[in-house]
mmCIF file with all atom_site columns, C-alpha atoms in Angstrom:
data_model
loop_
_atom_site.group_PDB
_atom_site.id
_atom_site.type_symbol
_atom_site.label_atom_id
_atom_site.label_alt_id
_atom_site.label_comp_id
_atom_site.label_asym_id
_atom_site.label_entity_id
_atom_site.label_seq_id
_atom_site.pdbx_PDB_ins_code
_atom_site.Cartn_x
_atom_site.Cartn_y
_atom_site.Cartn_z
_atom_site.occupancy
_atom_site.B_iso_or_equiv
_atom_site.pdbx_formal_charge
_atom_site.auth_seq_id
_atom_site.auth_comp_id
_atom_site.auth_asym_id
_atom_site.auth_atom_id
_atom_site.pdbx_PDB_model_num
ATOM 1   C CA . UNK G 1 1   ? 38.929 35.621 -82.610  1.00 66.00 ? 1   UNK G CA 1
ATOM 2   C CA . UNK G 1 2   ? 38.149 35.122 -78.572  1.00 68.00 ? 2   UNK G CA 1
ATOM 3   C CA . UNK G 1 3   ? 36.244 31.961 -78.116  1.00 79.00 ? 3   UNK G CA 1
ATOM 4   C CA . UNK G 1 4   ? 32.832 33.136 -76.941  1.00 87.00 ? 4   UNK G CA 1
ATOM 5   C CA . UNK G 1 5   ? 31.735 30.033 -75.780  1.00 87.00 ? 5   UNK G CA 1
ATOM 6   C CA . UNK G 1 6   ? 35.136 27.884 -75.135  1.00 88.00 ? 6   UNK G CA 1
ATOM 7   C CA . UNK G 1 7   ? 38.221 27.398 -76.395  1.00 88.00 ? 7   UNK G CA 1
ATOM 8   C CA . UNK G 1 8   ? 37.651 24.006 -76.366  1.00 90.00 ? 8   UNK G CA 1
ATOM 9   C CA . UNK G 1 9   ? 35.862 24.575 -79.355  1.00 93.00 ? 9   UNK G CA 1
ATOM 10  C CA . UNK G 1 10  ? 38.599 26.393 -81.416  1.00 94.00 ? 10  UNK G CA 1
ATOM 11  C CA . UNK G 1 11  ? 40.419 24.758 -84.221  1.00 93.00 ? 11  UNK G CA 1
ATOM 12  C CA . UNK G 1 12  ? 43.287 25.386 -85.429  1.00 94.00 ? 12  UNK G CA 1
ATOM 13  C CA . UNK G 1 13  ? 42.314 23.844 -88.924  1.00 94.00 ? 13  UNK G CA 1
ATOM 14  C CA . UNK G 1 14  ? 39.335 24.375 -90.605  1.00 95.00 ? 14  UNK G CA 1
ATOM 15  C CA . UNK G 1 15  ? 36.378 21.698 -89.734  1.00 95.00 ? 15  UNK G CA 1
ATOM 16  C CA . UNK G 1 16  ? 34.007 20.398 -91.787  1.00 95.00 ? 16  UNK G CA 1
ATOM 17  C CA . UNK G 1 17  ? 30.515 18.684 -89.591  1.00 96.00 ? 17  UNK G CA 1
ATOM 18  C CA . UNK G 1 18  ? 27.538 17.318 -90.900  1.00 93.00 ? 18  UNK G CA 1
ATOM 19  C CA . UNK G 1 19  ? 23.824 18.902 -89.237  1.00 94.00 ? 19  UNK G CA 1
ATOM 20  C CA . UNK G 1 20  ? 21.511 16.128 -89.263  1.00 91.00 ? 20  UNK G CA 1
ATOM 21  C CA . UNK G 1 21  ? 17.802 16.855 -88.423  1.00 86.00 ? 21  UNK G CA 1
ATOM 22  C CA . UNK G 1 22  ? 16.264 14.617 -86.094  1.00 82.00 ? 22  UNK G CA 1
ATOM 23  C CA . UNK G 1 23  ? 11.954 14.200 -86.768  1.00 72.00 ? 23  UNK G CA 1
ATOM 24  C CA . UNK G 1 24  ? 9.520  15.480 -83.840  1.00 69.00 ? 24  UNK G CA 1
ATOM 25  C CA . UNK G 1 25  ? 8.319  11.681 -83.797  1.00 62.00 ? 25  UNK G CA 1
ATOM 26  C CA . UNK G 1 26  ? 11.759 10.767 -82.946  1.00 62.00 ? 26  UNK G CA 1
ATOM 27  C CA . UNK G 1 27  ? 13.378 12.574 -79.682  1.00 63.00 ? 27  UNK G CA 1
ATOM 28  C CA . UNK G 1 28  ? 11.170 15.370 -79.527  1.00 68.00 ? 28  UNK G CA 1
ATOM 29  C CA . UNK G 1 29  ? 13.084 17.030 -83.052  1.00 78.00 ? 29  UNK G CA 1
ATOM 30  C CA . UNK G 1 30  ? 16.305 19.120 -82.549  1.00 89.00 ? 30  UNK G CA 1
ATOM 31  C CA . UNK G 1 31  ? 19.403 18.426 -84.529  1.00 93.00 ? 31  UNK G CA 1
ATOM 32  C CA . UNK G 1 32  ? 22.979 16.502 -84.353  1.00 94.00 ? 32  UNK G CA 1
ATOM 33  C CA . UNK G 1 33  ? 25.917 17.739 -85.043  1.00 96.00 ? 33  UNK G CA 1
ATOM 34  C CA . UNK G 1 34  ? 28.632 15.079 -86.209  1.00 95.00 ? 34  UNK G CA 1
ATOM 35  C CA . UNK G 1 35  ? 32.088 15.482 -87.284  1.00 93.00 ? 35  UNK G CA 1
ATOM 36  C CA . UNK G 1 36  ? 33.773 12.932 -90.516  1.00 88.00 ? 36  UNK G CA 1
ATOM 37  C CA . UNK G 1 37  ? 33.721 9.622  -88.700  1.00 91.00 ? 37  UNK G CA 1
ATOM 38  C CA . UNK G 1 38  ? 29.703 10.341 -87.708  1.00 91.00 ? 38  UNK G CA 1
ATOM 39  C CA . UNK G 1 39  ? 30.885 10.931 -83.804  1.00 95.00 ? 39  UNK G CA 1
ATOM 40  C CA . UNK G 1 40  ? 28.366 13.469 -82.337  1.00 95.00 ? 40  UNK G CA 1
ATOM 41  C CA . UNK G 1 41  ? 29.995 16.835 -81.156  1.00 96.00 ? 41  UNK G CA 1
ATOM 42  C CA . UNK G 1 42  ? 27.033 19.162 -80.519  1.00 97.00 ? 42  UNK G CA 1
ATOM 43  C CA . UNK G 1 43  ? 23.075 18.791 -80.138  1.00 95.00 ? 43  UNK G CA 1
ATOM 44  C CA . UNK G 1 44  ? 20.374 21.051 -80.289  1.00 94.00 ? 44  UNK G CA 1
ATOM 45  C CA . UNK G 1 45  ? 16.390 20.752 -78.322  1.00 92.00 ? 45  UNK G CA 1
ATOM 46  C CA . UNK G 1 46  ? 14.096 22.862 -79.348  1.00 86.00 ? 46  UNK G CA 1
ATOM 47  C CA . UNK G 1 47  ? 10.534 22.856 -78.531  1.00 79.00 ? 47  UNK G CA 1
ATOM 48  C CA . UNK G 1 48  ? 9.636  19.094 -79.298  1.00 73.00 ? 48  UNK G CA 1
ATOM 49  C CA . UNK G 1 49  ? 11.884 18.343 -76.225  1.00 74.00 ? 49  UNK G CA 1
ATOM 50  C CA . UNK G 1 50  ? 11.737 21.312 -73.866  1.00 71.00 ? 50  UNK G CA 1
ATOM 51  C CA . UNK G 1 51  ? 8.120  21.812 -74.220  1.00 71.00 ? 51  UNK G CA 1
ATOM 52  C CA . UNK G 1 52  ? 8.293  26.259 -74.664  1.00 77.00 ? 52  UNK G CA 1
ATOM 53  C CA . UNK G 1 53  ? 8.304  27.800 -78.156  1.00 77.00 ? 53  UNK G CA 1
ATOM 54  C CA . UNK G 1 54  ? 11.353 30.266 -78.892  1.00 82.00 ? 54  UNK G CA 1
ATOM 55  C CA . UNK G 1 55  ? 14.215 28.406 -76.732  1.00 89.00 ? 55  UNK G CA 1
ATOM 56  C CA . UNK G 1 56  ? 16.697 25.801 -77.119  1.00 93.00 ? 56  UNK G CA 1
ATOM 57  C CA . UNK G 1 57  ? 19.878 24.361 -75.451  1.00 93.00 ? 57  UNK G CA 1
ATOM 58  C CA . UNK G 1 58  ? 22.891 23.758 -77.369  1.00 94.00 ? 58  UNK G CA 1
ATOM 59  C CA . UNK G 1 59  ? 24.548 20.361 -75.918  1.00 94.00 ? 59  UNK G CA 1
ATOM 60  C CA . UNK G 1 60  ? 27.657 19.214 -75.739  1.00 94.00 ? 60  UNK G CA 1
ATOM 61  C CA . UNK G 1 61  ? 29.005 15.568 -76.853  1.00 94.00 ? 61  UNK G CA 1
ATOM 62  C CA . UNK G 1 62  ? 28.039 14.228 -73.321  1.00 93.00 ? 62  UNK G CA 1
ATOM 63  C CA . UNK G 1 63  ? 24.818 16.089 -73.019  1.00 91.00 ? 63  UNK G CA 1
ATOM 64  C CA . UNK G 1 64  ? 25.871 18.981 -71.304  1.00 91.00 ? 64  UNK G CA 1
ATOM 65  C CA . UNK G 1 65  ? 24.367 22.251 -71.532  1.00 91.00 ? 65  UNK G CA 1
ATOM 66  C CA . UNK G 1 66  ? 26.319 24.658 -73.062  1.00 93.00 ? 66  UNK G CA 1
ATOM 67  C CA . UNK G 1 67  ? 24.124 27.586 -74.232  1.00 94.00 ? 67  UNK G CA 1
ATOM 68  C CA . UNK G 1 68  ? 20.284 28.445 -73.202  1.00 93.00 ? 68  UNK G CA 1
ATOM 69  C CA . UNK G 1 69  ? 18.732 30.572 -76.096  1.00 93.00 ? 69  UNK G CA 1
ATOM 70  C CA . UNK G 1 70  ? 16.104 32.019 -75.965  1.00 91.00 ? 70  UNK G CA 1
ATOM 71  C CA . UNK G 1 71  ? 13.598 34.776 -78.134  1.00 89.00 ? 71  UNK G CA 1
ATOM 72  C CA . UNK G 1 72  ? 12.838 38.014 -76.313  1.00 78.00 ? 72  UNK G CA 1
ATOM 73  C CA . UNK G 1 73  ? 8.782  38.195 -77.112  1.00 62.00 ? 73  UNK G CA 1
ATOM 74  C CA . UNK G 1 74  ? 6.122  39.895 -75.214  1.00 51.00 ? 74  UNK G CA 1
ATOM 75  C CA . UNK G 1 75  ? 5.326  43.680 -75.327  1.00 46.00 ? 75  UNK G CA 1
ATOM 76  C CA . UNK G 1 76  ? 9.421  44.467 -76.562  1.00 48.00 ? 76  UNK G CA 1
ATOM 77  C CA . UNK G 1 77  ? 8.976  41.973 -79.595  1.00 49.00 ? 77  UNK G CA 1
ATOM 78  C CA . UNK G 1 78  ? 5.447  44.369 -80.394  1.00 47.00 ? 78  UNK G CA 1
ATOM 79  C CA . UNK G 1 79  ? 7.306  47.664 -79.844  1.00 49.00 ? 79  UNK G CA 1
ATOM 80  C CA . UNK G 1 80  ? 10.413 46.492 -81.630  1.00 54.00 ? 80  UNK G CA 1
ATOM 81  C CA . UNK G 1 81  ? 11.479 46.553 -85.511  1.00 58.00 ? 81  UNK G CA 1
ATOM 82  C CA . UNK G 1 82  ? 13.536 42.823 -85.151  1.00 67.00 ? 82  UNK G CA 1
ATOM 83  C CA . UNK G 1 83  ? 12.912 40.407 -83.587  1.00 83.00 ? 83  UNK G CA 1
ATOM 84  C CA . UNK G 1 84  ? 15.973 39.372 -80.961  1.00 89.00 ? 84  UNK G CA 1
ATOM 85  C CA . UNK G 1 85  ? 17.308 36.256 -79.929  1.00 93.00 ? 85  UNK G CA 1
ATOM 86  C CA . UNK G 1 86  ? 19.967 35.791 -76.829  1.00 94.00 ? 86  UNK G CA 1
ATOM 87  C CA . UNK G 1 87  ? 22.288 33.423 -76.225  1.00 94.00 ? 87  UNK G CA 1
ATOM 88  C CA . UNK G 1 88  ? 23.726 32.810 -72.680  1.00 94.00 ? 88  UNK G CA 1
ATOM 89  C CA . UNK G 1 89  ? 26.111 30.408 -70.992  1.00 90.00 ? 89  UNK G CA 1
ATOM 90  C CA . UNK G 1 90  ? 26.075 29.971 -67.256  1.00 72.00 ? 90  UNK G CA 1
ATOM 91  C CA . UNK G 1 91  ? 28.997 30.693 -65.036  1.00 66.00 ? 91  UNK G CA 1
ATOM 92  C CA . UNK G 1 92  ? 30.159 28.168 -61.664  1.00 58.00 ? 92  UNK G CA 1
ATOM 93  C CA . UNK G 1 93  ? 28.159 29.978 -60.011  1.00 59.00 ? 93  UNK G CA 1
ATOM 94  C CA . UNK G 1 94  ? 24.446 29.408 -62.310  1.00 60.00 ? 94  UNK G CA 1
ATOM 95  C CA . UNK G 1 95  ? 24.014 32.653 -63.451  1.00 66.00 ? 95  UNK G CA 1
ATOM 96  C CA . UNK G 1 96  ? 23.417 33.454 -67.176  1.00 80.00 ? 96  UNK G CA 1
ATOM 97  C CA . UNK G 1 97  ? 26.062 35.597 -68.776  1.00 87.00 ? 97  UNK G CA 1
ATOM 98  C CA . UNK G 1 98  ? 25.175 36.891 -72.668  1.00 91.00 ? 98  UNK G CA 1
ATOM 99  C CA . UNK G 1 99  ? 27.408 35.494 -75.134  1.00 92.00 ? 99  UNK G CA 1
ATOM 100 C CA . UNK G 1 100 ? 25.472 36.991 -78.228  1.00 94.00 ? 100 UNK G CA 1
ATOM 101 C CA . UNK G 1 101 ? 22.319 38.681 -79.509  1.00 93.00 ? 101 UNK G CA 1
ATOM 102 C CA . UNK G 1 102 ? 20.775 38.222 -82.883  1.00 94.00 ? 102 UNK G CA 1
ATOM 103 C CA . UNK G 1 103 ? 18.756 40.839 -84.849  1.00 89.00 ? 103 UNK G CA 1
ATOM 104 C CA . UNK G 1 104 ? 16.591 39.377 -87.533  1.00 86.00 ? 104 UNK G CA 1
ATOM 105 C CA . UNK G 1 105 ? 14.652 42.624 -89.340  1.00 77.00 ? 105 UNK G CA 1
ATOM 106 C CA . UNK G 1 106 ? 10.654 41.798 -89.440  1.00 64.00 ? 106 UNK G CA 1
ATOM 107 C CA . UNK G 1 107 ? 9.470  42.317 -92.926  1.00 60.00 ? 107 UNK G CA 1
ATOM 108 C CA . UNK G 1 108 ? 5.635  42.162 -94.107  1.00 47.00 ? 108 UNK G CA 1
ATOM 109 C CA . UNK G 1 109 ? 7.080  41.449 -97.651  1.00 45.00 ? 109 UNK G CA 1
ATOM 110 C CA . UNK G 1 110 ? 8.702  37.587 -98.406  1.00 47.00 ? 110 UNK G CA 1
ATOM 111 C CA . UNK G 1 111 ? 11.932 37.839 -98.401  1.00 50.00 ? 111 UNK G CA 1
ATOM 112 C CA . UNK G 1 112 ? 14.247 35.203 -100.088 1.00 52.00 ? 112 UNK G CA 1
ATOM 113 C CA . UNK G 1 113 ? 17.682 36.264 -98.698  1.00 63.00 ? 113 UNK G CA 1
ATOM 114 C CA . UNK G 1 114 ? 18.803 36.552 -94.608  1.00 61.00 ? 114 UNK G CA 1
ATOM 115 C CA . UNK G 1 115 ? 20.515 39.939 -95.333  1.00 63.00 ? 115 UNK G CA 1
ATOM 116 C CA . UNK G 1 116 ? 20.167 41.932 -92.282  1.00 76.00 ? 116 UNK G CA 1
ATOM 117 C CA . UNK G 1 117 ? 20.545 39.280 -89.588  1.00 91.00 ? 117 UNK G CA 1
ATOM 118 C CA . UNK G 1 118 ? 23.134 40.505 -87.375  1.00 92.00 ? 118 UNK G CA 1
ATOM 119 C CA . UNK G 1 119 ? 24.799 39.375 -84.510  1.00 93.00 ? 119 UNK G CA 1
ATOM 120 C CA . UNK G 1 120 ? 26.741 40.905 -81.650  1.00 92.00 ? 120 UNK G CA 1
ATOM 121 C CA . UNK G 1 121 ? 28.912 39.712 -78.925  1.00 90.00 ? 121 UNK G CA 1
ATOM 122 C CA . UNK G 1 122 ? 29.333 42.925 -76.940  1.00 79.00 ? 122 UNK G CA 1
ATOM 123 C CA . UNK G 1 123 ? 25.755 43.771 -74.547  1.00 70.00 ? 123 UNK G CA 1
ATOM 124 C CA . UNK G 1 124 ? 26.416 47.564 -74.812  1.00 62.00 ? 124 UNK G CA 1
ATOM 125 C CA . UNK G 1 125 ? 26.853 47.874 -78.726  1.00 54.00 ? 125 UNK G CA 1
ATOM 126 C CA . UNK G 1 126 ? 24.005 49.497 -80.610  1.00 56.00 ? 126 UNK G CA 1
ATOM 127 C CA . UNK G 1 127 ? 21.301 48.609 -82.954  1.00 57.00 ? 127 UNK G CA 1
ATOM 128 C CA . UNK G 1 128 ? 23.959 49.725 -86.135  1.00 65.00 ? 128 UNK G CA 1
ATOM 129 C CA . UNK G 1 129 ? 27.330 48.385 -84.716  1.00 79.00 ? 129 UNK G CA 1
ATOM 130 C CA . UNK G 1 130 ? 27.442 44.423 -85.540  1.00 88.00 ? 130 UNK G CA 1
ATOM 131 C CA . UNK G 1 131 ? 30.297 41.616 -85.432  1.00 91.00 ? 131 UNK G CA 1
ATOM 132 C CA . UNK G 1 132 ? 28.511 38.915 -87.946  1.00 94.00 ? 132 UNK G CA 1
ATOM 133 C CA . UNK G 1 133 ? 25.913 38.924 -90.300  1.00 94.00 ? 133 UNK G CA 1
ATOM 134 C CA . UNK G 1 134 ? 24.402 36.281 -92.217  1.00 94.00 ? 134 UNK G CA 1
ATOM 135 C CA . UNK G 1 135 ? 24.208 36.212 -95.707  1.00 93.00 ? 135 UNK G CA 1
ATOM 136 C CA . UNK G 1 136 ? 22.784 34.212 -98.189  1.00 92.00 ? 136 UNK G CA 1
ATOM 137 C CA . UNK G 1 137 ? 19.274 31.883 -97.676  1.00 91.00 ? 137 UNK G CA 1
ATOM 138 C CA . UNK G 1 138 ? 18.968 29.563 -94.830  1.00 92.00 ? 138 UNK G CA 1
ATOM 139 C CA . UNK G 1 139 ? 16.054 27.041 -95.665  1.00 91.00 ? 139 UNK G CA 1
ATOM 140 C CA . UNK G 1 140 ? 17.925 26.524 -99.132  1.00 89.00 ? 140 UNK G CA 1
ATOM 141 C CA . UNK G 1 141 ? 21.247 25.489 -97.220  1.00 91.00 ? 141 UNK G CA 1
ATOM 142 C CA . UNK G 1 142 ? 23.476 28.295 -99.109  1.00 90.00 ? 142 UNK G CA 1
ATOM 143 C CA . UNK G 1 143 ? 23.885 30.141 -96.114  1.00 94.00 ? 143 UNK G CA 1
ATOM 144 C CA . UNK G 1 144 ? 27.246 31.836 -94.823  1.00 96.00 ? 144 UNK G CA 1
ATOM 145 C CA . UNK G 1 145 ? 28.616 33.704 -91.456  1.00 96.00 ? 145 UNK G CA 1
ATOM 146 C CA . UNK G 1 146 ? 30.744 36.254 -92.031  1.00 96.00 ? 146 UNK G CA 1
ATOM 147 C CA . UNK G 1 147 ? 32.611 39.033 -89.788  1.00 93.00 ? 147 UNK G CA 1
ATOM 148 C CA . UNK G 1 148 ? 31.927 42.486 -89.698  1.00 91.00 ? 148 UNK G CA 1
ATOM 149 C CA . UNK G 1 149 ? 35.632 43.124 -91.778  1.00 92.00 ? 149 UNK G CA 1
ATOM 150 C CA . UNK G 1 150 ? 34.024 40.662 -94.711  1.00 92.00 ? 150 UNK G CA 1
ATOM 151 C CA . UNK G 1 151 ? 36.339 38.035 -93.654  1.00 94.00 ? 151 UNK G CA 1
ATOM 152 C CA . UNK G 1 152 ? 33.969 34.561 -93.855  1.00 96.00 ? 152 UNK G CA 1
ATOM 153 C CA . UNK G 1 153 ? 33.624 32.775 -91.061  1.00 96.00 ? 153 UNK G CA 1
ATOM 154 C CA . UNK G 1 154 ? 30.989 29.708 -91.863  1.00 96.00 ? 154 UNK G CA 1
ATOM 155 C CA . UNK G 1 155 ? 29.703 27.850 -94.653  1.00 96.00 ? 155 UNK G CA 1
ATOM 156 C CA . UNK G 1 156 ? 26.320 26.098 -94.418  1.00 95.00 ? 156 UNK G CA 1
ATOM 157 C CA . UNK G 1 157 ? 25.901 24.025 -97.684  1.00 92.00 ? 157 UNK G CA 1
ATOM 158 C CA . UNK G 1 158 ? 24.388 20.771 -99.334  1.00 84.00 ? 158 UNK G CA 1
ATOM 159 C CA . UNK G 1 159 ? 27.143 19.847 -101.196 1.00 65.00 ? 159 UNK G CA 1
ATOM 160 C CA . UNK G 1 160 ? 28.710 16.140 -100.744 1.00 54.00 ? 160 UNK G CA 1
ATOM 161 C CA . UNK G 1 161 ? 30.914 16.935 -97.601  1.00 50.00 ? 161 UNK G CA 1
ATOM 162 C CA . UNK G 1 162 ? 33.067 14.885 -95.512  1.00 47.00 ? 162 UNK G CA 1
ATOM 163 C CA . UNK G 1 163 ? 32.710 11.938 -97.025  1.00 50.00 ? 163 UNK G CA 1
ATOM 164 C CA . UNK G 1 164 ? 28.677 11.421 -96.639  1.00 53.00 ? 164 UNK G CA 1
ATOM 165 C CA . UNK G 1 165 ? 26.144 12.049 -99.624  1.00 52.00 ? 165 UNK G CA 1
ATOM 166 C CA . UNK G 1 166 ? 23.758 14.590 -98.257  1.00 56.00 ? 166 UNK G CA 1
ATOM 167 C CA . UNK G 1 167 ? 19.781 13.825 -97.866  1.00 68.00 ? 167 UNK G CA 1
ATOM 168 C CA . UNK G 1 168 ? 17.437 16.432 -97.515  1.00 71.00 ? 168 UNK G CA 1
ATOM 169 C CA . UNK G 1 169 ? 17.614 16.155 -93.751  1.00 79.00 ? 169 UNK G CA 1
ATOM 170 C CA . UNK G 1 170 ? 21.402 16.783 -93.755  1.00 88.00 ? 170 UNK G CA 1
ATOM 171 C CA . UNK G 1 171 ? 23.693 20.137 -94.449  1.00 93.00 ? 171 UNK G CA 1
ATOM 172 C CA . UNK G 1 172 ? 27.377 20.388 -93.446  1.00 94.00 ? 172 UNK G CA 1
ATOM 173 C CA . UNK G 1 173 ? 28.749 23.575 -91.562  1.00 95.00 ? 173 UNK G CA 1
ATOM 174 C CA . UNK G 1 174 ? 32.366 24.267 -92.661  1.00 96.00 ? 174 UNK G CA 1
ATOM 175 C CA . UNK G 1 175 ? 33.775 26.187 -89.691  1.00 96.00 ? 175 UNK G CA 1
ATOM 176 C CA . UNK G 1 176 ? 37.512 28.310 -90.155  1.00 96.00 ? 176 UNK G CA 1
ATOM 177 C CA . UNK G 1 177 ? 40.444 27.980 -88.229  1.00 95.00 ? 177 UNK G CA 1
ATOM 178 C CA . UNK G 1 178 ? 40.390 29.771 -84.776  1.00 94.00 ? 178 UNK G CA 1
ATOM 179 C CA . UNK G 1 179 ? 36.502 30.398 -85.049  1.00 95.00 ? 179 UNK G CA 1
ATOM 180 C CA . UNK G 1 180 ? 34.233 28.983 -81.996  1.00 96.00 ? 180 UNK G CA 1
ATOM 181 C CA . UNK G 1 181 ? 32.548 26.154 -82.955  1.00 96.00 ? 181 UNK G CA 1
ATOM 182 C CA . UNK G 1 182 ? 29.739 25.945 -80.525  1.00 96.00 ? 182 UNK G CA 1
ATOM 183 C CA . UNK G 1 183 ? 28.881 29.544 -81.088  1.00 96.00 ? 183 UNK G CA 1
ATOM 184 C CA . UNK G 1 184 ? 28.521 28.569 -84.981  1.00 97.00 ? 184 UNK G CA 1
ATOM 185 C CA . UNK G 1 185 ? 26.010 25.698 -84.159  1.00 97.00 ? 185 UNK G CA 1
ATOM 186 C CA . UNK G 1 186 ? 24.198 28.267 -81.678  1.00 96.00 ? 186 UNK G CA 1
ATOM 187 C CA . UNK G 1 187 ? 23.719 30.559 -84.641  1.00 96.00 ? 187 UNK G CA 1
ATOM 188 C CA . UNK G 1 188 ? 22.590 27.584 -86.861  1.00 96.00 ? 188 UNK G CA 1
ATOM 189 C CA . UNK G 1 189 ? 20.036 26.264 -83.958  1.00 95.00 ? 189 UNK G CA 1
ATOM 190 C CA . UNK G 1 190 ? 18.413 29.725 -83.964  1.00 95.00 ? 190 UNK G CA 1
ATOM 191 C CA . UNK G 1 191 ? 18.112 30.002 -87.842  1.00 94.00 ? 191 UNK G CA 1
ATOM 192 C CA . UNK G 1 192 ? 16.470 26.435 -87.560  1.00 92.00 ? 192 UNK G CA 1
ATOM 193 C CA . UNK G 1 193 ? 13.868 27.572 -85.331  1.00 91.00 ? 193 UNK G CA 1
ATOM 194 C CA . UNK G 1 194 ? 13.212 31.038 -86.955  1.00 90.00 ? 194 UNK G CA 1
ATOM 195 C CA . UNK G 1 195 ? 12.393 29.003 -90.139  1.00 89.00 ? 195 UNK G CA 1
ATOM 196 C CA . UNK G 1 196 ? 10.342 26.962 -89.192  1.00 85.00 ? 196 UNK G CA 1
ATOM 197 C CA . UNK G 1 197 ? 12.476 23.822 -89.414  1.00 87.00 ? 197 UNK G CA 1
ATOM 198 C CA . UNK G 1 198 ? 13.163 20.965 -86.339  1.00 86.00 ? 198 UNK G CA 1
ATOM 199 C CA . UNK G 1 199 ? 13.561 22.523 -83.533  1.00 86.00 ? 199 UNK G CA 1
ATOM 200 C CA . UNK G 1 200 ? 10.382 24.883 -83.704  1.00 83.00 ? 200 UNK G CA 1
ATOM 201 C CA . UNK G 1 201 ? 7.083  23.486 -82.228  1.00 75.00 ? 201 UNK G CA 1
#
């Protein structure tokens, strides 16, 4: 796979991180993302910290910014069948470039699986043509990413993981060999926030 966000963030074994929710009382909500010996890798603010519903920056170890996301709303979100989040990095320069897009159907009936949230890396590819989808149910933790060939790409569990028993405020994220990191944790932030969890207002 071609990083999407860095190969920095490639592995060539598969990694195993712990998601730890962080309360709206305390740092304005968001997650951390640490890997076995509890050394933060990743961080997510969502609205508690930034202060507008529907977007969140995905940080780096030293607090840098490495993805704005954001939900489309508005008049398109009325007129449209999903509802779409995007996920951009910014070039030397400061401008955004897309990294991906995520389709999440909108259902009037409760729905207890995320079948049907797609993702794609590639601006110009339709409404059917899709690199990841996620199966499985978030807000339970028994969540996966796979590829659009089958092939899994993410686990997101609440089993006892890298050496940590797991409360409810912590999940792991098993991530395969070669797969992006950061654009895993991107996909989890935007999950978090489209159920309700701590990085939504």
């Amino acid at each position: 796979m071609v990083p999407l966000v860095s190969k920095l963030y490639c592995s060539s074994t598969e990694v195993v991180y712990v998601v730890r929710k962080r309360p709206h009382v305390i740092n304005g909500g968001g997650f951390v993302v640490t890997n076995c010996d509890q050394k933060v890798v990743f961080s997510v603010d969502g609205c508690g910290i930034l202060g507008k519903a529907e977007e969140l920056i995905l940080r780096d170890e030293r607090r840098n910014a490495l993805l704005l996301i954001r939900g489309k709303g508005g008049i398109f979100e009325a007129l449209s069948f999903n509802k779409i989040w995007n996920a951009y990095r910014y070039d030397f320069q400061g401008s955004k470039k897309l990294v991906f897009s995520l389709r999440k159907p909108k259902s009037c009936l409760p729905v207890d699986k995320d079948t049907g949230i797609r993702i794609t890396t590639k601006p110009n590819l339709g409404k059917k043509d899709w690199d990841f989808e996620i199966s499985g149910y978030f807000p339970g933790k028994e969540s996966s990413i796979i590829d659009s060939q089958g092939n899994l790409v993410a686990q997101i569990g609440k089993n006892k993981k890298a050496g940590v028993l797991l409360s409810k405020d912590l999940y792991y994220v098993s991530i395969k060999p070669g797969i992006d990191q950061a654009f895993v944790v991107g996909v989890i932030a935007i999950l978090d926030n489209i159920y309700g969890e701590s990085t939504s207002c």
